[in-house]
Amino acid sequence: MPTSLSSTSKPPIQRVLLKLSGESFCQSGQSGLSVPEIVLIAEQIKRVVASGVQLAVVCGGGNILRGRDLDGFKQTILPATAHYMGMLATVINGLALLDTLESLGVPARLQSAIRMEGVAEPFIRRRCIRHLEKGRVVILAAGTGSPFVTTDTAAALRSREIDATLLIKATRVDGVYSSDPLKNPHAVKYSEISYQDVLRQNLGVMDAQAIHHCMEQNIPIVVLNYQKSGTIERAIAGERLGTRVSTVSELNTGNQPAS
Ligand code: UDP
């Protein structure tokens, strides 16, 4: 029987997909794994889940290997192979995050887009959603399982598949800028911007495929600096921080850069 909404209805459950790039797993400017860095992010995840939010996490792998890192060796290691190696790097990060979350008492599961039953469940959409409904963090590793795309695209695809209400891209910069703020002192930060403008201005928030997926299903993206404590929880609670990418009609102030 359909239920009607009343003023006493609880707010709808939020289902968020958090994209963690490989750099979240290591120290700034370095590669490999840094356990203290992983603990910092896991502590934030713990607080998010404790607030009742359903959370799936897509891990990047750039701290270990990106397929394009081996572009100079195409005669020896084929590009497709290099990308599979990049996907395996995301599984290493996923395993590290899984154990870290569990060490903090957070129930979690690791699902991989490449089958490897010994270390991870296969990604099965319905099972993933079931885990989320039970309050488990689901870590999604191995990207899409196909070479030549990034984990940003995987994050957008999985957001669509699991009906995420928000995609958070956690980075080390505090949002989207009109140009690289490290190179251009006049670069300005957008507090909000449309998918279309991100694509038109080629802003490099996420790759174009990822933006298109979010645009087609109207999934807002928040780009934020996860290193500022509490930013992930605050963004989920609706606070305006970082940069929000959404449809033009959702924007309140147009596409003006924020100061
Ligand atoms: N990758 C891939 N298919 C996918 C996702 C990732 O081939 O669906 C490979 C690709 O080579 C990529 C690497 O895995 O460079 C690591 O992912 P990504 O570069 O997105 O990691 P991040 O930049 O987020 O650390």
mmCIF file of C-alpha atoms and ligand atoms in Angstrom:
data_model
loop_
_atom_site.group_PDB
_atom_site.id
_atom_site.type_symbol
_atom_site.label_atom_id
_atom_site.label_comp_id
_atom_site.label_asym_id
_atom_site.label_seq_id
_atom_site.Cartn_x
_atom_site.Cartn_y
_atom_site.Cartn_z
ATOM 1 C CA MET A 1 0.000 0.000 0.000
ATOM 2 C CA PRO A 2 1.480 3.409 -0.871
ATOM 3 C CA THR A 3 2.324 5.536 2.137
ATOM 4 C CA SER A 4 1.593 9.225 2.192
ATOM 5 C CA LEU A 5 4.131 11.753 3.379
ATOM 6 C CA SER A 6 3.207 13.631 6.512
ATOM 7 C CA SER A 7 4.911 16.423 8.392
ATOM 8 C CA THR A 8 6.327 13.802 10.764
ATOM 9 C CA SER A 9 7.981 11.853 7.931
ATOM 10 C CA LYS A 10 11.669 11.274 8.369
ATOM 11 C CA PRO A 11 13.908 12.851 5.748
ATOM 12 C CA PRO A 12 14.671 10.386 2.941
ATOM 13 C CA ILE A 13 17.731 8.232 3.414
ATOM 14 C CA GLN A 14 20.690 9.702 1.601
ATOM 15 C CA ARG A 15 22.765 7.395 -0.543
ATOM 16 C CA VAL A 16 26.092 8.943 -1.345
ATOM 17 C CA LEU A 17 28.915 7.800 -3.541
ATOM 18 C CA LEU A 18 32.320 9.030 -2.421
ATOM 19 C CA LYS A 19 35.069 9.034 -5.041
ATOM 20 C CA LEU A 20 38.478 8.843 -3.388
ATOM 21 C CA SER A 21 41.351 9.339 -5.772
ATOM 22 C CA GLY A 22 44.543 7.412 -5.238
ATOM 23 C CA GLU A 23 46.162 10.490 -3.704
ATOM 24 C CA SER A 24 43.895 10.067 -0.651
ATOM 25 C CA PHE A 25 45.792 6.878 0.146
ATOM 26 C CA CYS A 26 49.274 8.413 0.305
ATOM 27 C CA GLN A 27 51.012 11.498 1.597
ATOM 28 C CA SER A 28 50.946 14.660 -0.461
ATOM 29 C CA GLY A 29 53.338 14.496 -3.402
ATOM 30 C CA GLN A 30 54.218 10.877 -2.711
ATOM 31 C CA SER A 31 53.076 7.501 -3.975
ATOM 32 C CA GLY A 32 52.253 4.147 -2.392
ATOM 33 C CA LEU A 33 50.222 3.807 0.785
ATOM 34 C CA SER A 34 50.237 5.882 3.958
ATOM 35 C CA VAL A 35 48.284 4.201 6.731
ATOM 36 C CA PRO A 36 47.861 7.442 8.754
ATOM 37 C CA GLU A 37 46.294 9.106 5.688
ATOM 38 C CA ILE A 38 43.935 6.158 5.220
ATOM 39 C CA VAL A 39 42.958 6.312 8.895
ATOM 40 C CA LEU A 40 42.080 10.018 8.509
ATOM 41 C CA ILE A 41 39.708 9.346 5.653
ATOM 42 C CA ALA A 42 38.275 6.238 7.345
ATOM 43 C CA GLU A 43 37.476 8.311 10.435
ATOM 44 C CA GLN A 44 35.483 10.721 8.293
ATOM 45 C CA ILE A 45 33.679 7.810 6.658
ATOM 46 C CA LYS A 46 32.853 6.424 10.097
ATOM 47 C CA ARG A 47 31.167 9.682 11.110
ATOM 48 C CA VAL A 48 29.199 9.838 7.849
ATOM 49 C CA VAL A 49 27.853 6.318 8.254
ATOM 50 C CA ALA A 50 27.046 6.916 11.925
ATOM 51 C CA SER A 51 24.746 9.744 10.816
ATOM 52 C CA GLY A 52 22.602 7.255 8.892
ATOM 53 C CA VAL A 53 23.905 7.966 5.403
ATOM 54 C CA GLN A 54 24.355 5.023 3.041
ATOM 55 C CA LEU A 55 27.852 5.260 1.631
ATOM 56 C CA ALA A 56 29.582 3.589 -1.290
ATOM 57 C CA VAL A 57 33.217 4.432 -1.996
ATOM 58 C CA VAL A 58 34.965 4.194 -5.364
ATOM 59 C CA CYS A 59 38.743 4.025 -5.003
ATOM 60 C CA GLY A 60 41.221 5.410 -7.497
ATOM 61 C CA GLY A 61 44.642 3.939 -8.009
ATOM 62 C CA GLY A 62 46.884 6.787 -9.116
ATOM 63 C CA ASN A 63 49.036 6.518 -5.992
ATOM 64 C CA ILE A 64 50.226 3.157 -7.319
ATOM 65 C CA LEU A 65 49.739 3.105 -11.083
ATOM 66 C CA ARG A 66 47.705 4.701 -13.840
ATOM 67 C CA GLY A 67 47.543 2.948 -17.172
ATOM 68 C CA ARG A 68 48.940 5.977 -18.959
ATOM 69 C CA ASP A 69 52.066 5.885 -16.760
ATOM 70 C CA LEU A 70 53.242 3.047 -19.005
ATOM 71 C CA ASP A 71 52.485 4.821 -22.280
ATOM 72 C CA GLY A 72 56.200 5.048 -23.032
ATOM 73 C CA PHE A 73 56.532 1.255 -22.957
ATOM 74 C CA LYS A 74 53.729 0.302 -25.374
ATOM 75 C CA GLN A 75 55.998 -2.024 -27.322
ATOM 76 C CA THR A 76 56.515 -4.101 -24.188
ATOM 77 C CA ILE A 77 53.398 -3.671 -22.031
ATOM 78 C CA LEU A 78 50.226 -3.173 -24.047
ATOM 79 C CA PRO A 79 48.037 -0.200 -23.094
ATOM 80 C CA ALA A 80 45.113 -2.475 -22.205
ATOM 81 C CA THR A 81 47.354 -4.463 -19.862
ATOM 82 C CA ALA A 82 48.611 -1.255 -18.262
ATOM 83 C CA HIS A 83 45.019 -0.180 -17.580
ATOM 84 C CA TYR A 84 44.218 -3.558 -16.020
ATOM 85 C CA MET A 85 47.246 -3.017 -13.798
ATOM 86 C CA GLY A 86 45.769 0.367 -12.838
ATOM 87 C CA MET A 87 42.500 -1.326 -11.934
ATOM 88 C CA LEU A 88 44.355 -3.810 -9.754
ATOM 89 C CA ALA A 89 45.972 -0.836 -7.992
ATOM 90 C CA THR A 90 42.493 0.289 -6.959
ATOM 91 C CA VAL A 91 41.914 -3.122 -5.382
ATOM 92 C CA ILE A 92 45.046 -2.678 -3.257
ATOM 93 C CA ASN A 93 43.654 0.651 -2.040
ATOM 94 C CA GLY A 94 40.255 -0.938 -1.482
ATOM 95 C CA LEU A 95 41.734 -3.672 0.681
ATOM 96 C CA ALA A 96 43.637 -1.100 2.721
ATOM 97 C CA LEU A 97 40.474 0.931 3.264
ATOM 98 C CA LEU A 98 38.429 -2.182 4.094
ATOM 99 C CA ASP A 99 40.687 -3.265 6.926
ATOM 100 C CA THR A 100 41.108 0.294 8.186
ATOM 101 C CA LEU A 101 37.339 0.769 8.391
ATOM 102 C CA GLU A 102 36.912 -2.557 10.154
ATOM 103 C CA SER A 103 39.668 -1.671 12.622
ATOM 104 C CA LEU A 104 37.539 1.374 13.524
ATOM 105 C CA GLY A 105 34.466 -0.810 13.991
ATOM 106 C CA VAL A 106 32.792 0.216 10.719
ATOM 107 C CA PRO A 107 31.086 -2.667 8.892
ATOM 108 C CA ALA A 108 32.306 -2.700 5.295
ATOM 109 C CA ARG A 109 32.494 -4.868 2.205
ATOM 110 C CA LEU A 110 34.819 -4.789 -0.786
ATOM 111 C CA GLN A 111 33.340 -5.443 -4.226
ATOM 112 C CA SER A 112 35.478 -5.696 -7.326
ATOM 113 C CA ALA A 113 34.515 -5.167 -10.963
ATOM 114 C CA ILE A 114 37.156 -7.777 -11.863
ATOM 115 C CA ARG A 115 36.360 -11.124 -10.342
ATOM 116 C CA MET A 116 38.800 -12.179 -7.643
ATOM 117 C CA GLU A 117 36.799 -14.214 -5.151
ATOM 118 C CA GLY A 118 39.744 -14.744 -2.827
ATOM 119 C CA VAL A 119 39.917 -11.080 -1.867
ATOM 120 C CA ALA A 120 36.668 -9.359 -2.817
ATOM 121 C CA GLU A 121 33.049 -10.006 -3.642
ATOM 122 C CA PRO A 122 32.146 -9.471 -7.282
ATOM 123 C CA PHE A 123 30.299 -6.224 -7.941
ATOM 124 C CA ILE A 124 26.638 -7.154 -8.025
ATOM 125 C CA ARG A 125 24.361 -4.164 -8.058
ATOM 126 C CA ARG A 126 21.579 -5.683 -5.966
ATOM 127 C CA ARG A 127 23.987 -7.078 -3.416
ATOM 128 C CA CYS A 128 25.740 -3.742 -3.202
ATOM 129 C CA ILE A 129 22.447 -1.999 -2.474
ATOM 130 C CA ARG A 130 21.544 -4.631 0.123
ATOM 131 C CA HIS A 131 24.816 -3.986 1.967
ATOM 132 C CA LEU A 132 24.149 -0.248 1.869
ATOM 133 C CA GLU A 133 20.669 -0.767 3.281
ATOM 134 C CA LYS A 134 22.213 -2.725 6.123
ATOM 135 C CA GLY A 135 24.504 0.190 6.952
ATOM 136 C CA ARG A 136 27.667 -1.296 5.523
ATOM 137 C CA VAL A 137 30.128 0.824 3.625
ATOM 138 C CA VAL A 138 30.612 -0.726 0.203
ATOM 139 C CA ILE A 139 34.027 -0.151 -1.316
ATOM 140 C CA LEU A 140 33.919 -0.489 -5.079
ATOM 141 C CA ALA A 141 37.246 -1.412 -6.616
ATOM 142 C CA ALA A 142 38.637 -2.221 -10.070
ATOM 143 C CA GLY A 143 36.803 0.696 -11.642
ATOM 144 C CA THR A 144 34.409 -0.379 -14.374
ATOM 145 C CA GLY A 145 36.367 -3.579 -15.059
ATOM 146 C CA SER A 146 37.186 -2.287 -18.553
ATOM 147 C CA PRO A 147 40.375 -0.557 -19.671
ATOM 148 C CA PHE A 148 40.828 2.966 -21.062
ATOM 149 C CA VAL A 149 38.536 4.751 -18.651
ATOM 150 C CA THR A 150 39.088 6.259 -15.224
ATOM 151 C CA THR A 151 37.662 5.657 -11.805
ATOM 152 C CA ASP A 152 35.803 8.973 -12.184
ATOM 153 C CA THR A 153 33.739 7.323 -14.889
ATOM 154 C CA ALA A 154 33.339 4.275 -12.659
ATOM 155 C CA ALA A 155 32.127 6.535 -9.852
ATOM 156 C CA ALA A 156 29.543 8.195 -12.098
ATOM 157 C CA LEU A 157 28.355 4.855 -13.514
ATOM 158 C CA ARG A 158 28.020 3.278 -10.089
ATOM 159 C CA SER A 159 26.212 6.379 -8.834
ATOM 160 C CA ARG A 160 23.630 5.811 -11.537
ATOM 161 C CA GLU A 161 23.408 2.091 -10.850
ATOM 162 C CA ILE A 162 22.846 2.422 -7.128
ATOM 163 C CA ASP A 163 20.631 5.525 -7.399
ATOM 164 C CA ALA A 164 22.998 7.716 -5.450
ATOM 165 C CA THR A 165 21.587 11.081 -4.458
ATOM 166 C CA LEU A 166 25.000 12.739 -4.438
ATOM 167 C CA LEU A 167 28.466 12.072 -5.786
ATOM 168 C CA ILE A 168 31.315 13.562 -3.763
ATOM 169 C CA LYS A 169 34.688 13.877 -5.390
ATOM 170 C CA ALA A 170 37.190 14.189 -2.549
ATOM 171 C CA THR A 171 40.381 15.925 -3.611
ATOM 172 C CA ARG A 172 43.200 18.005 -2.188
ATOM 173 C CA VAL A 173 41.868 21.246 -3.660
ATOM 174 C CA ASP A 174 38.849 22.965 -2.232
ATOM 175 C CA GLY A 175 36.749 23.043 -5.368
ATOM 176 C CA VAL A 176 36.665 23.822 -9.065
ATOM 177 C CA TYR A 177 38.615 26.840 -10.300
ATOM 178 C CA SER A 178 38.372 28.799 -13.549
ATOM 179 C CA SER A 179 41.972 27.759 -14.205
ATOM 180 C CA ASP A 180 44.772 26.097 -12.253
ATOM 181 C CA PRO A 181 45.127 28.194 -9.066
ATOM 182 C CA LEU A 182 48.743 27.063 -8.692
ATOM 183 C CA LYS A 183 49.608 28.541 -12.085
ATOM 184 C CA ASN A 184 47.202 31.474 -12.280
ATOM 185 C CA PRO A 185 46.954 33.783 -9.241
ATOM 186 C CA HIS A 186 43.761 35.267 -10.738
ATOM 187 C CA ALA A 187 41.967 31.909 -10.883
ATOM 188 C CA VAL A 188 38.616 32.069 -9.128
ATOM 189 C CA LYS A 189 36.739 29.302 -7.409
ATOM 190 C CA TYR A 190 33.200 28.403 -8.440
ATOM 191 C CA SER A 191 30.831 27.731 -5.587
ATOM 192 C CA GLU A 192 28.473 26.169 -8.091
ATOM 193 C CA ILE A 193 28.528 25.492 -11.788
ATOM 194 C CA SER A 194 26.424 23.600 -14.297
ATOM 195 C CA TYR A 195 27.449 20.328 -15.918
ATOM 196 C CA GLN A 196 27.242 22.122 -19.258
ATOM 197 C CA ASP A 197 29.694 24.827 -18.209
ATOM 198 C CA VAL A 198 32.131 22.261 -16.839
ATOM 199 C CA LEU A 199 32.068 20.564 -20.239
ATOM 200 C CA ARG A 200 32.134 23.803 -22.254
ATOM 201 C CA GLN A 201 35.045 25.225 -20.295
ATOM 202 C CA ASN A 202 36.810 21.883 -20.159
ATOM 203 C CA LEU A 203 37.392 22.407 -16.433
ATOM 204 C CA GLY A 204 38.758 18.977 -15.709
ATOM 205 C CA VAL A 205 36.546 18.324 -12.687
ATOM 206 C CA MET A 206 36.035 14.754 -13.827
ATOM 207 C CA ASP A 207 36.334 13.338 -17.310
ATOM 208 C CA ALA A 208 33.589 14.194 -19.783
ATOM 209 C CA GLN A 209 32.057 10.710 -19.683
ATOM 210 C CA ALA A 210 31.604 10.991 -15.939
ATOM 211 C CA ILE A 211 29.990 14.424 -16.212
ATOM 212 C CA HIS A 212 27.632 13.141 -18.922
ATOM 213 C CA HIS A 213 26.499 10.229 -16.748
ATOM 214 C CA CYS A 214 25.740 12.520 -13.827
ATOM 215 C CA MET A 215 24.010 15.018 -16.077
ATOM 216 C CA GLU A 216 21.788 12.352 -17.631
ATOM 217 C CA GLN A 217 20.552 11.199 -14.229
ATOM 218 C CA ASN A 218 20.735 14.596 -12.569
ATOM 219 C CA ILE A 219 23.129 13.467 -9.851
ATOM 220 C CA PRO A 220 24.796 16.488 -8.254
ATOM 221 C CA ILE A 221 28.556 16.375 -7.803
ATOM 222 C CA VAL A 222 30.329 18.135 -4.943
ATOM 223 C CA VAL A 223 34.069 18.619 -5.336
ATOM 224 C CA LEU A 224 35.704 19.295 -1.998
ATOM 225 C CA ASN A 225 38.912 19.123 -0.021
ATOM 226 C CA TYR A 226 38.559 16.067 2.186
ATOM 227 C CA GLN A 227 41.602 17.084 4.209
ATOM 228 C CA LYS A 228 39.666 19.849 5.920
ATOM 229 C CA SER A 229 38.111 17.937 8.774
ATOM 230 C CA GLY A 230 34.390 17.342 8.532
ATOM 231 C CA THR A 231 33.945 18.548 4.949
ATOM 232 C CA ILE A 232 32.400 15.299 3.731
ATOM 233 C CA GLU A 233 29.775 15.230 6.493
ATOM 234 C CA ARG A 234 29.047 18.911 6.071
ATOM 235 C CA ALA A 235 28.565 18.589 2.326
ATOM 236 C CA ILE A 236 26.174 15.685 2.827
ATOM 237 C CA ALA A 237 24.260 17.734 5.399
ATOM 238 C CA GLY A 238 23.687 20.305 2.660
ATOM 239 C CA GLU A 239 26.244 22.919 3.655
ATOM 240 C CA ARG A 240 27.632 24.857 0.713
ATOM 241 C CA LEU A 241 31.301 24.125 0.485
ATOM 242 C CA GLY A 242 33.683 23.205 -2.273
ATOM 243 C CA THR A 243 31.997 23.371 -5.671
ATOM 244 C CA ARG A 244 28.607 21.929 -6.521
ATOM 245 C CA VAL A 245 28.083 20.795 -10.101
ATOM 246 C CA SER A 246 24.458 20.350 -11.100
ATOM 247 C CA THR A 247 21.848 21.343 -13.674
ATOM 248 C CA VAL A 248 21.491 24.966 -14.662
ATOM 249 C CA SER A 249 17.967 25.068 -13.237
ATOM 250 C CA GLU A 250 19.193 24.012 -9.787
ATOM 251 C CA LEU A 251 21.717 26.795 -9.578
ATOM 252 C CA ASN A 252 20.772 29.794 -7.520
ATOM 253 C CA THR A 253 23.303 32.308 -8.651
ATOM 254 C CA GLY A 254 24.119 31.273 -12.207
ATOM 255 C CA ASN A 255 27.620 30.373 -13.195
ATOM 256 C CA GLN A 256 29.492 33.184 -11.579
ATOM 257 C CA PRO A 257 32.775 32.284 -9.970
ATOM 258 C CA ALA A 258 32.766 32.717 -6.199
ATOM 259 C CA SER A 259 35.493 34.742 -4.565
HETATM 260 N N1 UDP B 1 41.239 2.101 -14.876
HETATM 261 C C1 UDP B 1 40.697 1.452 -15.976
HETATM 262 N N2 UDP B 1 39.345 1.273 -16.021
HETATM 263 C C2 UDP B 1 38.503 1.754 -15.067
HETATM 264 C C3 UDP B 1 39.073 2.460 -13.990
HETATM 265 C C4 UDP B 1 40.427 2.614 -13.910
HETATM 266 O O1 UDP B 1 41.402 1.028 -16.869
HETATM 267 O O2 UDP B 1 37.285 1.566 -15.168
HETATM 268 C C5 UDP B 1 42.691 2.193 -14.761
HETATM 269 C C6 UDP B 1 43.262 3.386 -15.529
HETATM 270 O O3 UDP B 1 44.497 3.012 -16.076
HETATM 271 C C7 UDP B 1 43.464 4.401 -14.407
HETATM 272 C C8 UDP B 1 43.867 3.516 -13.245
HETATM 273 O O4 UDP B 1 43.040 2.359 -13.413
HETATM 274 O O5 UDP B 1 44.455 5.342 -14.723
HETATM 275 C C9 UDP B 1 43.688 4.105 -11.888
HETATM 276 O O6 UDP B 1 42.495 4.834 -11.814
HETATM 277 P P1 UDP B 1 42.462 6.436 -11.820
HETATM 278 O O7 UDP B 1 43.510 6.986 -12.714
HETATM 279 O O8 UDP B 1 41.068 6.846 -12.111
HETATM 280 O O9 UDP B 1 42.823 6.756 -10.305
HETATM 281 P P2 UDP B 1 42.856 8.159 -9.546
HETATM 282 O O10 UDP B 1 43.267 9.225 -10.544
HETATM 283 O O11 UDP B 1 41.481 8.399 -9.061
HETATM 284 O O12 UDP B 1 43.830 7.972 -8.445
#
